[in-house]
């Protein structure tokens, strides 16, 4: 495993971050394909053996049970000060807004619940899961700064935002003396490269870490179309929403990944992630099998030539925004979001 600095933070992370959205009670959340605690522990233990020290979860994942599974596994198998643990918080709910709960209090409630789920005193990276159009950014940044000062969070990151949004937030933080976002977790992979328009150059200029999700496009970049069907591929309506409408143009790139993998004697996973690793700090790679994390770690050692990189990139055409980013607009603020709190009770 190789390690790198997480942007402007004093955190050293493995080049692969284990994405923990696939862990948790499948009866308590958005996904039917998540794995139980026994298999979660096996996968995390294997990740630790391979040198992965960066783990990403969220309060929204399976109503907090992902946080619970991850927290118990890391407490049993790892030393806390050698791990970098990231989790995320959701926007205020309509009920909270109606009750007059401020953005600051909402963040305090959220972090307290996540720390309880994880069984930890602090998290290393606390991520603003999606832009909250109903709450002033001043309240969000103030609330985050308060929990940093309280020692509950070491650094803050953001996910699913436009470059202008993180720039606005960090400018406000600098003006007020608040903690600034040190990382962005956006939607970025070989068949979805819209982050390259503004986010990638902005982060390069400001030394903000790129830790993208959907690194393998929900598995599409790890196999040829029609091969190796998985429960997730069959049942994840959200992933289909993100990728199925652009399948024809994406399949051209996927075919090139397969061709290069065969030529180099490696897997498609290794090729796809090796390309992404030339552009980002640490991609978030989901794992629901031991082979998933083993394949991701192998990608760290694969170096592609400039000609190979260009061959993979050449067929790309612009894509419409999809998933959470398609809802990042004021008109969608009151709609039910893909990440709802389900039956998760947020502590006060």
GROMACS .gro file of C-alpha atoms in nm:
model
  348
    1UNK     CA    1   0.000   0.000   0.000
    2UNK     CA    2   0.106   0.358  -0.063
    3UNK     CA    3   0.003   0.656   0.147
    4UNK     CA    4  -0.043   1.026   0.085
    5UNK     CA    5  -0.134   1.347   0.265
    6UNK     CA    6  -0.502   1.439   0.261
    7UNK     CA    7  -0.481   1.785   0.109
    8UNK     CA    8  -0.415   2.054   0.371
    9UNK     CA    9  -0.495   1.821   0.660
   10UNK     CA   10  -0.241   1.656   0.886
   11UNK     CA   11  -0.376   1.315   0.790
   12UNK     CA   12  -0.191   1.046   0.596
   13UNK     CA   13  -0.427   0.813   0.416
   14UNK     CA   14  -0.396   0.499   0.209
   15UNK     CA   15  -0.431   0.555  -0.166
   16UNK     CA   16  -0.747   0.343  -0.146
   17UNK     CA   17  -1.032   0.441   0.085
   18UNK     CA   18  -1.275   0.162   0.175
   19UNK     CA   19  -1.629   0.276   0.100
   20UNK     CA   20  -1.868   0.137   0.359
   21UNK     CA   21  -2.205   0.210   0.197
   22UNK     CA   22  -2.242  -0.162   0.130
   23UNK     CA   23  -2.229  -0.247   0.500
   24UNK     CA   24  -2.534  -0.247   0.725
   25UNK     CA   25  -2.872  -0.399   0.798
   26UNK     CA   26  -3.040  -0.448   0.459
   27UNK     CA   27  -3.380  -0.415   0.622
   28UNK     CA   28  -3.310  -0.064   0.748
   29UNK     CA   29  -3.218   0.157   0.460
   30UNK     CA   30  -3.203   0.242   0.093
   31UNK     CA   31  -3.033  -0.075  -0.032
   32UNK     CA   32  -3.130  -0.441  -0.032
   33UNK     CA   33  -2.785  -0.566  -0.132
   34UNK     CA   34  -2.579  -0.465   0.173
   35UNK     CA   35  -2.379  -0.723   0.368
   36UNK     CA   36  -2.430  -0.827   0.729
   37UNK     CA   37  -2.198  -0.760   1.019
   38UNK     CA   38  -2.010  -1.090   0.996
   39UNK     CA   39  -1.909  -1.024   0.635
   40UNK     CA   40  -1.841  -0.658   0.710
   41UNK     CA   41  -1.588  -0.762   0.971
   42UNK     CA   42  -1.417  -1.004   0.731
   43UNK     CA   43  -1.383  -0.735   0.464
   44UNK     CA   44  -1.255  -0.468   0.701
   45UNK     CA   45  -1.006  -0.710   0.856
   46UNK     CA   46  -0.875  -0.795   0.510
   47UNK     CA   47  -0.851  -0.427   0.423
   48UNK     CA   48  -0.644  -0.364   0.733
   49UNK     CA   49  -0.414  -0.655   0.644
   50UNK     CA   50  -0.360  -0.495   0.302
   51UNK     CA   51  -0.272  -0.158   0.455
   52UNK     CA   52  -0.599   0.030   0.408
   53UNK     CA   53  -0.625   0.288   0.689
   54UNK     CA   54  -0.900   0.513   0.544
   55UNK     CA   55  -1.267   0.417   0.597
   56UNK     CA   56  -1.568   0.614   0.476
   57UNK     CA   57  -1.922   0.570   0.607
   58UNK     CA   58  -2.227   0.790   0.677
   59UNK     CA   59  -2.516   0.822   0.917
   60UNK     CA   60  -2.747   0.776   0.617
   61UNK     CA   61  -2.610   0.436   0.522
   62UNK     CA   62  -2.866   0.180   0.632
   63UNK     CA   63  -3.001   0.404   0.908
   64UNK     CA   64  -2.672   0.423   1.095
   65UNK     CA   65  -2.601   0.050   1.099
   66UNK     CA   66  -2.305   0.094   0.863
   67UNK     CA   67  -2.145   0.324   1.120
   68UNK     CA   68  -2.218   0.069   1.393
   69UNK     CA   69  -2.065  -0.224   1.202
   70UNK     CA   70  -1.759  -0.023   1.098
   71UNK     CA   71  -1.703   0.115   1.445
   72UNK     CA   72  -1.714  -0.225   1.612
   73UNK     CA   73  -1.481  -0.383   1.355
   74UNK     CA   74  -1.221  -0.107   1.377
   75UNK     CA   75  -1.228  -0.114   1.757
   76UNK     CA   76  -1.162  -0.489   1.752
   77UNK     CA   77  -0.903  -0.506   1.474
   78UNK     CA   78  -0.715  -0.173   1.464
   79UNK     CA   79  -0.555   0.100   1.673
   80UNK     CA   80  -0.771   0.410   1.664
   81UNK     CA   81  -0.485   0.656   1.620
   82UNK     CA   82  -0.362   0.467   1.313
   83UNK     CA   83  -0.700   0.489   1.136
   84UNK     CA   84  -0.861   0.773   0.941
   85UNK     CA   85  -1.236   0.747   0.988
   86UNK     CA   86  -1.475   0.958   0.784
   87UNK     CA   87  -1.850   0.987   0.820
   88UNK     CA   88  -2.114   1.224   0.686
   89UNK     CA   89  -2.415   1.423   0.803
   90UNK     CA   90  -2.743   1.497   0.628
   91UNK     CA   91  -2.931   1.825   0.573
   92UNK     CA   92  -3.192   1.934   0.823
   93UNK     CA   93  -3.524   1.756   0.786
   94UNK     CA   94  -3.851   1.947   0.729
   95UNK     CA   95  -3.950   1.845   1.083
   96UNK     CA   96  -3.634   1.999   1.228
   97UNK     CA   97  -3.691   2.318   1.034
   98UNK     CA   98  -4.050   2.336   1.156
   99UNK     CA   99  -3.931   2.284   1.515
  100UNK     CA  100  -3.682   2.569   1.482
  101UNK     CA  101  -3.371   2.353   1.520
  102UNK     CA  102  -3.082   2.561   1.390
  103UNK     CA  103  -2.813   2.440   1.152
  104UNK     CA  104  -2.564   2.454   1.438
  105UNK     CA  105  -2.779   2.240   1.668
  106UNK     CA  106  -2.856   1.998   1.385
  107UNK     CA  107  -2.484   1.938   1.326
  108UNK     CA  108  -2.428   1.887   1.699
  109UNK     CA  109  -2.711   1.633   1.708
  110UNK     CA  110  -2.580   1.453   1.402
  111UNK     CA  111  -2.219   1.420   1.518
  112UNK     CA  112  -2.329   1.301   1.862
  113UNK     CA  113  -2.539   1.027   1.703
  114UNK     CA  114  -2.258   0.923   1.467
  115UNK     CA  115  -2.004   0.909   1.750
  116UNK     CA  116  -2.243   0.690   1.946
  117UNK     CA  117  -2.295   0.463   1.644
  118UNK     CA  118  -1.919   0.437   1.584
  119UNK     CA  119  -1.833   0.399   1.952
  120UNK     CA  120  -1.563   0.666   1.910
  121UNK     CA  121  -1.472   0.995   2.077
  122UNK     CA  122  -1.398   1.172   1.748
  123UNK     CA  123  -1.393   1.129   1.373
  124UNK     CA  124  -1.099   1.234   1.160
  125UNK     CA  125  -1.304   1.369   0.871
  126UNK     CA  126  -1.665   1.488   0.897
  127UNK     CA  127  -1.830   1.533   0.560
  128UNK     CA  128  -2.120   1.758   0.458
  129UNK     CA  129  -2.307   1.491   0.260
  130UNK     CA  130  -2.499   1.723   0.028
  131UNK     CA  131  -2.575   2.093   0.000
  132UNK     CA  132  -2.858   2.202   0.229
  133UNK     CA  133  -3.052   2.468   0.042
  134UNK     CA  134  -3.279   2.526   0.345
  135UNK     CA  135  -2.998   2.616   0.584
  136UNK     CA  136  -2.765   2.919   0.550
  137UNK     CA  137  -2.408   2.822   0.475
  138UNK     CA  138  -2.303   3.053   0.760
  139UNK     CA  139  -2.487   2.824   1.004
  140UNK     CA  140  -2.332   2.513   0.852
  141UNK     CA  141  -1.975   2.643   0.872
  142UNK     CA  142  -2.028   2.782   1.221
  143UNK     CA  143  -2.176   2.450   1.337
  144UNK     CA  144  -1.889   2.254   1.189
  145UNK     CA  145  -1.632   2.486   1.344
  146UNK     CA  146  -1.790   2.439   1.684
  147UNK     CA  147  -1.755   2.060   1.676
  148UNK     CA  148  -1.396   2.091   1.551
  149UNK     CA  149  -1.316   2.320   1.845
  150UNK     CA  150  -1.491   2.075   2.078
  151UNK     CA  151  -1.257   1.797   1.961
  152UNK     CA  152  -1.533   1.580   1.816
  153UNK     CA  153  -1.399   1.625   1.461
  154UNK     CA  154  -1.043   1.680   1.338
  155UNK     CA  155  -1.115   1.804   0.984
  156UNK     CA  156  -1.415   1.870   0.765
  157UNK     CA  157  -1.493   1.771   0.407
  158UNK     CA  158  -1.779   1.813   0.164
  159UNK     CA  159  -1.955   1.588  -0.086
  160UNK     CA  160  -2.184   1.636  -0.385
  161UNK     CA  161  -2.125   2.005  -0.448
  162UNK     CA  162  -2.027   2.240  -0.728
  163UNK     CA  163  -1.689   2.412  -0.726
  164UNK     CA  164  -1.856   2.748  -0.659
  165UNK     CA  165  -2.021   2.603  -0.347
  166UNK     CA  166  -1.702   2.480  -0.182
  167UNK     CA  167  -1.525   2.801  -0.287
  168UNK     CA  168  -1.801   3.010  -0.127
  169UNK     CA  169  -1.796   2.802   0.191
  170UNK     CA  170  -1.419   2.813   0.230
  171UNK     CA  171  -1.408   3.188   0.159
  172UNK     CA  172  -1.660   3.241   0.438
  173UNK     CA  173  -1.460   3.013   0.669
  174UNK     CA  174  -1.143   3.206   0.599
  175UNK     CA  175  -1.317   3.538   0.668
  176UNK     CA  176  -1.468   3.417   0.997
  177UNK     CA  177  -1.175   3.209   1.116
  178UNK     CA  178  -1.368   2.883   1.085
  179UNK     CA  179  -1.237   2.541   0.986
  180UNK     CA  180  -1.221   2.499   0.607
  181UNK     CA  181  -1.311   2.201   0.392
  182UNK     CA  182  -1.000   1.993   0.321
  183UNK     CA  183  -1.157   1.736   0.087
  184UNK     CA  184  -1.429   1.689  -0.172
  185UNK     CA  185  -1.605   1.357  -0.230
  186UNK     CA  186  -1.764   1.392  -0.571
  187UNK     CA  187  -1.892   1.165  -0.847
  188UNK     CA  188  -1.586   1.092  -1.061
  189UNK     CA  189  -1.465   0.791  -1.259
  190UNK     CA  190  -1.347   0.697  -1.608
  191UNK     CA  191  -1.701   0.711  -1.753
  192UNK     CA  192  -1.817   1.017  -1.556
  193UNK     CA  193  -1.561   1.298  -1.573
  194UNK     CA  194  -1.768   1.613  -1.527
  195UNK     CA  195  -1.564   1.703  -1.217
  196UNK     CA  196  -1.279   1.792  -1.453
  197UNK     CA  197  -1.460   2.106  -1.572
  198UNK     CA  198  -1.413   2.314  -1.255
  199UNK     CA  199  -1.374   2.100  -0.943
  200UNK     CA  200  -1.047   1.926  -1.032
  201UNK     CA  201  -0.858   2.244  -1.128
  202UNK     CA  202  -1.000   2.430  -0.827
  203UNK     CA  203  -0.886   2.157  -0.588
  204UNK     CA  204  -0.544   2.143  -0.749
  205UNK     CA  205  -0.506   2.519  -0.697
  206UNK     CA  206  -0.621   2.506  -0.333
  207UNK     CA  207  -0.460   2.170  -0.239
  208UNK     CA  208  -0.799   2.020  -0.155
  209UNK     CA  209  -0.805   1.640  -0.160
  210UNK     CA  210  -1.018   1.460  -0.417
  211UNK     CA  211  -1.171   1.143  -0.269
  212UNK     CA  212  -1.433   1.049  -0.529
  213UNK     CA  213  -1.713   0.800  -0.484
  214UNK     CA  214  -1.846   0.561  -0.750
  215UNK     CA  215  -1.485   0.497  -0.848
  216UNK     CA  216  -1.588   0.188  -1.047
  217UNK     CA  217  -1.927   0.322  -1.160
  218UNK     CA  218  -2.120   0.078  -0.941
  219UNK     CA  219  -1.919  -0.210  -1.087
  220UNK     CA  220  -1.958  -0.115  -1.452
  221UNK     CA  221  -1.586  -0.046  -1.486
  222UNK     CA  222  -1.492  -0.384  -1.340
  223UNK     CA  223  -1.652  -0.610  -1.602
  224UNK     CA  224  -1.787  -0.614  -1.956
  225UNK     CA  225  -2.160  -0.550  -2.003
  226UNK     CA  226  -2.359  -0.867  -1.940
  227UNK     CA  227  -2.080  -1.037  -1.748
  228UNK     CA  228  -2.075  -1.120  -1.379
  229UNK     CA  229  -2.417  -0.995  -1.278
  230UNK     CA  230  -2.439  -0.899  -0.910
  231UNK     CA  231  -2.721  -0.845  -0.667
  232UNK     CA  232  -2.633  -0.477  -0.665
  233UNK     CA  233  -2.640  -0.453  -1.045
  234UNK     CA  234  -2.981  -0.616  -1.048
  235UNK     CA  235  -3.140  -0.430  -0.757
  236UNK     CA  236  -2.972  -0.090  -0.724
  237UNK     CA  237  -3.219   0.145  -0.892
  238UNK     CA  238  -3.008   0.445  -0.791
  239UNK     CA  239  -2.703   0.315  -0.977
  240UNK     CA  240  -2.917   0.244  -1.283
  241UNK     CA  241  -3.045   0.600  -1.267
  242UNK     CA  242  -2.686   0.727  -1.272
  243UNK     CA  243  -2.555   0.514  -1.558
  244UNK     CA  244  -2.809   0.332  -1.771
  245UNK     CA  245  -2.908   0.633  -1.985
  246UNK     CA  246  -2.549   0.676  -2.107
  247UNK     CA  247  -2.464   0.306  -2.141
  248UNK     CA  248  -2.400   0.308  -2.517
  249UNK     CA  249  -2.129   0.572  -2.508
  250UNK     CA  250  -1.984   0.440  -2.183
  251UNK     CA  251  -1.949   0.088  -2.325
  252UNK     CA  252  -1.692   0.213  -2.575
  253UNK     CA  253  -1.466   0.313  -2.285
  254UNK     CA  254  -1.543  -0.004  -2.090
  255UNK     CA  255  -1.436  -0.211  -2.392
  256UNK     CA  256  -1.103  -0.028  -2.397
  257UNK     CA  257  -1.058  -0.099  -2.026
  258UNK     CA  258  -1.116  -0.468  -2.094
  259UNK     CA  259  -0.874  -0.470  -2.388
  260UNK     CA  260  -0.599  -0.301  -2.186
  261UNK     CA  261  -0.657  -0.530  -1.888
  262UNK     CA  262  -0.612  -0.835  -2.108
  263UNK     CA  263  -0.300  -0.688  -2.266
  264UNK     CA  264  -0.142  -0.608  -1.928
  265UNK     CA  265  -0.256  -0.931  -1.762
  266UNK     CA  266  -0.452  -0.752  -1.490
  267UNK     CA  267  -0.818  -0.700  -1.402
  268UNK     CA  268  -1.049  -0.428  -1.532
  269UNK     CA  269  -1.075  -0.302  -1.174
  270UNK     CA  270  -0.701  -0.246  -1.163
  271UNK     CA  271  -0.698  -0.056  -1.492
  272UNK     CA  272  -0.996   0.163  -1.403
  273UNK     CA  273  -0.861   0.255  -1.062
  274UNK     CA  274  -0.504   0.300  -1.188
  275UNK     CA  275  -0.638   0.566  -1.426
  276UNK     CA  276  -0.828   0.740  -1.144
  277UNK     CA  277  -0.529   0.727  -0.910
  278UNK     CA  278  -0.335   0.948  -1.152
  279UNK     CA  279  -0.588   1.225  -1.083
  280UNK     CA  280  -0.711   1.199  -0.725
  281UNK     CA  281  -0.587   1.157  -0.368
  282UNK     CA  282  -0.776   0.846  -0.261
  283UNK     CA  283  -1.081   0.704  -0.440
  284UNK     CA  284  -1.360   0.563  -0.226
  285UNK     CA  285  -1.400   0.202  -0.338
  286UNK     CA  286  -1.699   0.008  -0.213
  287UNK     CA  287  -1.648  -0.351  -0.104
  288UNK     CA  288  -1.903  -0.624  -0.038
  289UNK     CA  289  -1.661  -0.912  -0.106
  290UNK     CA  290  -1.300  -0.980  -0.012
  291UNK     CA  291  -1.207  -0.979  -0.380
  292UNK     CA  292  -1.331  -0.620  -0.415
  293UNK     CA  293  -1.082  -0.474  -0.170
  294UNK     CA  294  -0.804  -0.708  -0.288
  295UNK     CA  295  -0.850  -0.593  -0.648
  296UNK     CA  296  -0.862  -0.228  -0.548
  297UNK     CA  297  -0.537  -0.250  -0.354
  298UNK     CA  298  -0.359  -0.412  -0.649
  299UNK     CA  299  -0.442  -0.106  -0.859
  300UNK     CA  300  -0.211   0.108  -0.647
  301UNK     CA  301   0.090  -0.074  -0.796
  302UNK     CA  302  -0.024  -0.051  -1.160
  303UNK     CA  303   0.132   0.232  -1.361
  304UNK     CA  304  -0.023   0.314  -1.697
  305UNK     CA  305   0.172   0.480  -1.976
  306UNK     CA  306   0.075   0.815  -2.123
  307UNK     CA  307  -0.041   0.634  -2.437
  308UNK     CA  308  -0.260   0.399  -2.234
  309UNK     CA  309  -0.413   0.685  -2.039
  310UNK     CA  310  -0.490   0.874  -2.358
  311UNK     CA  311  -0.650   0.566  -2.514
  312UNK     CA  312  -0.882   0.528  -2.216
  313UNK     CA  313  -0.976   0.896  -2.215
  314UNK     CA  314  -1.024   0.963  -2.586
  315UNK     CA  315  -1.384   0.831  -2.632
  316UNK     CA  316  -1.535   1.033  -2.346
  317UNK     CA  317  -1.823   1.268  -2.423
  318UNK     CA  318  -1.999   1.508  -2.184
  319UNK     CA  319  -2.257   1.358  -1.950
  320UNK     CA  320  -2.563   1.510  -1.783
  321UNK     CA  321  -2.544   1.537  -1.406
  322UNK     CA  322  -2.688   1.234  -1.231
  323UNK     CA  323  -2.760   1.104  -0.884
  324UNK     CA  324  -2.733   1.342  -0.590
  325UNK     CA  325  -2.579   1.618  -0.803
  326UNK     CA  326  -2.885   1.622  -1.029
  327UNK     CA  327  -3.079   1.734  -0.721
  328UNK     CA  328  -2.829   2.002  -0.617
  329UNK     CA  329  -3.057   2.298  -0.691
  330UNK     CA  330  -3.303   2.510  -0.492
  331UNK     CA  331  -3.610   2.366  -0.665
  332UNK     CA  332  -3.522   2.018  -0.538
  333UNK     CA  333  -3.460   2.128  -0.180
  334UNK     CA  334  -3.799   2.019  -0.050
  335UNK     CA  335  -3.814   1.693  -0.244
  336UNK     CA  336  -3.754   1.358  -0.075
  337UNK     CA  337  -3.385   1.292  -0.129
  338UNK     CA  338  -3.213   0.969  -0.221
  339UNK     CA  339  -3.057   0.972   0.128
  340UNK     CA  340  -3.339   0.990   0.379
  341UNK     CA  341  -3.283   0.925   0.748
  342UNK     CA  342  -3.523   0.630   0.742
  343UNK     CA  343  -3.588   0.516   1.096
  344UNK     CA  344  -3.262   0.660   1.227
  345UNK     CA  345  -3.330   0.860   1.542
  346UNK     CA  346  -3.107   1.165   1.557
  347UNK     CA  347  -3.007   1.246   1.914
  348UNK     CA  348  -3.064   1.588   2.064
   0.00000   0.00000   0.00000
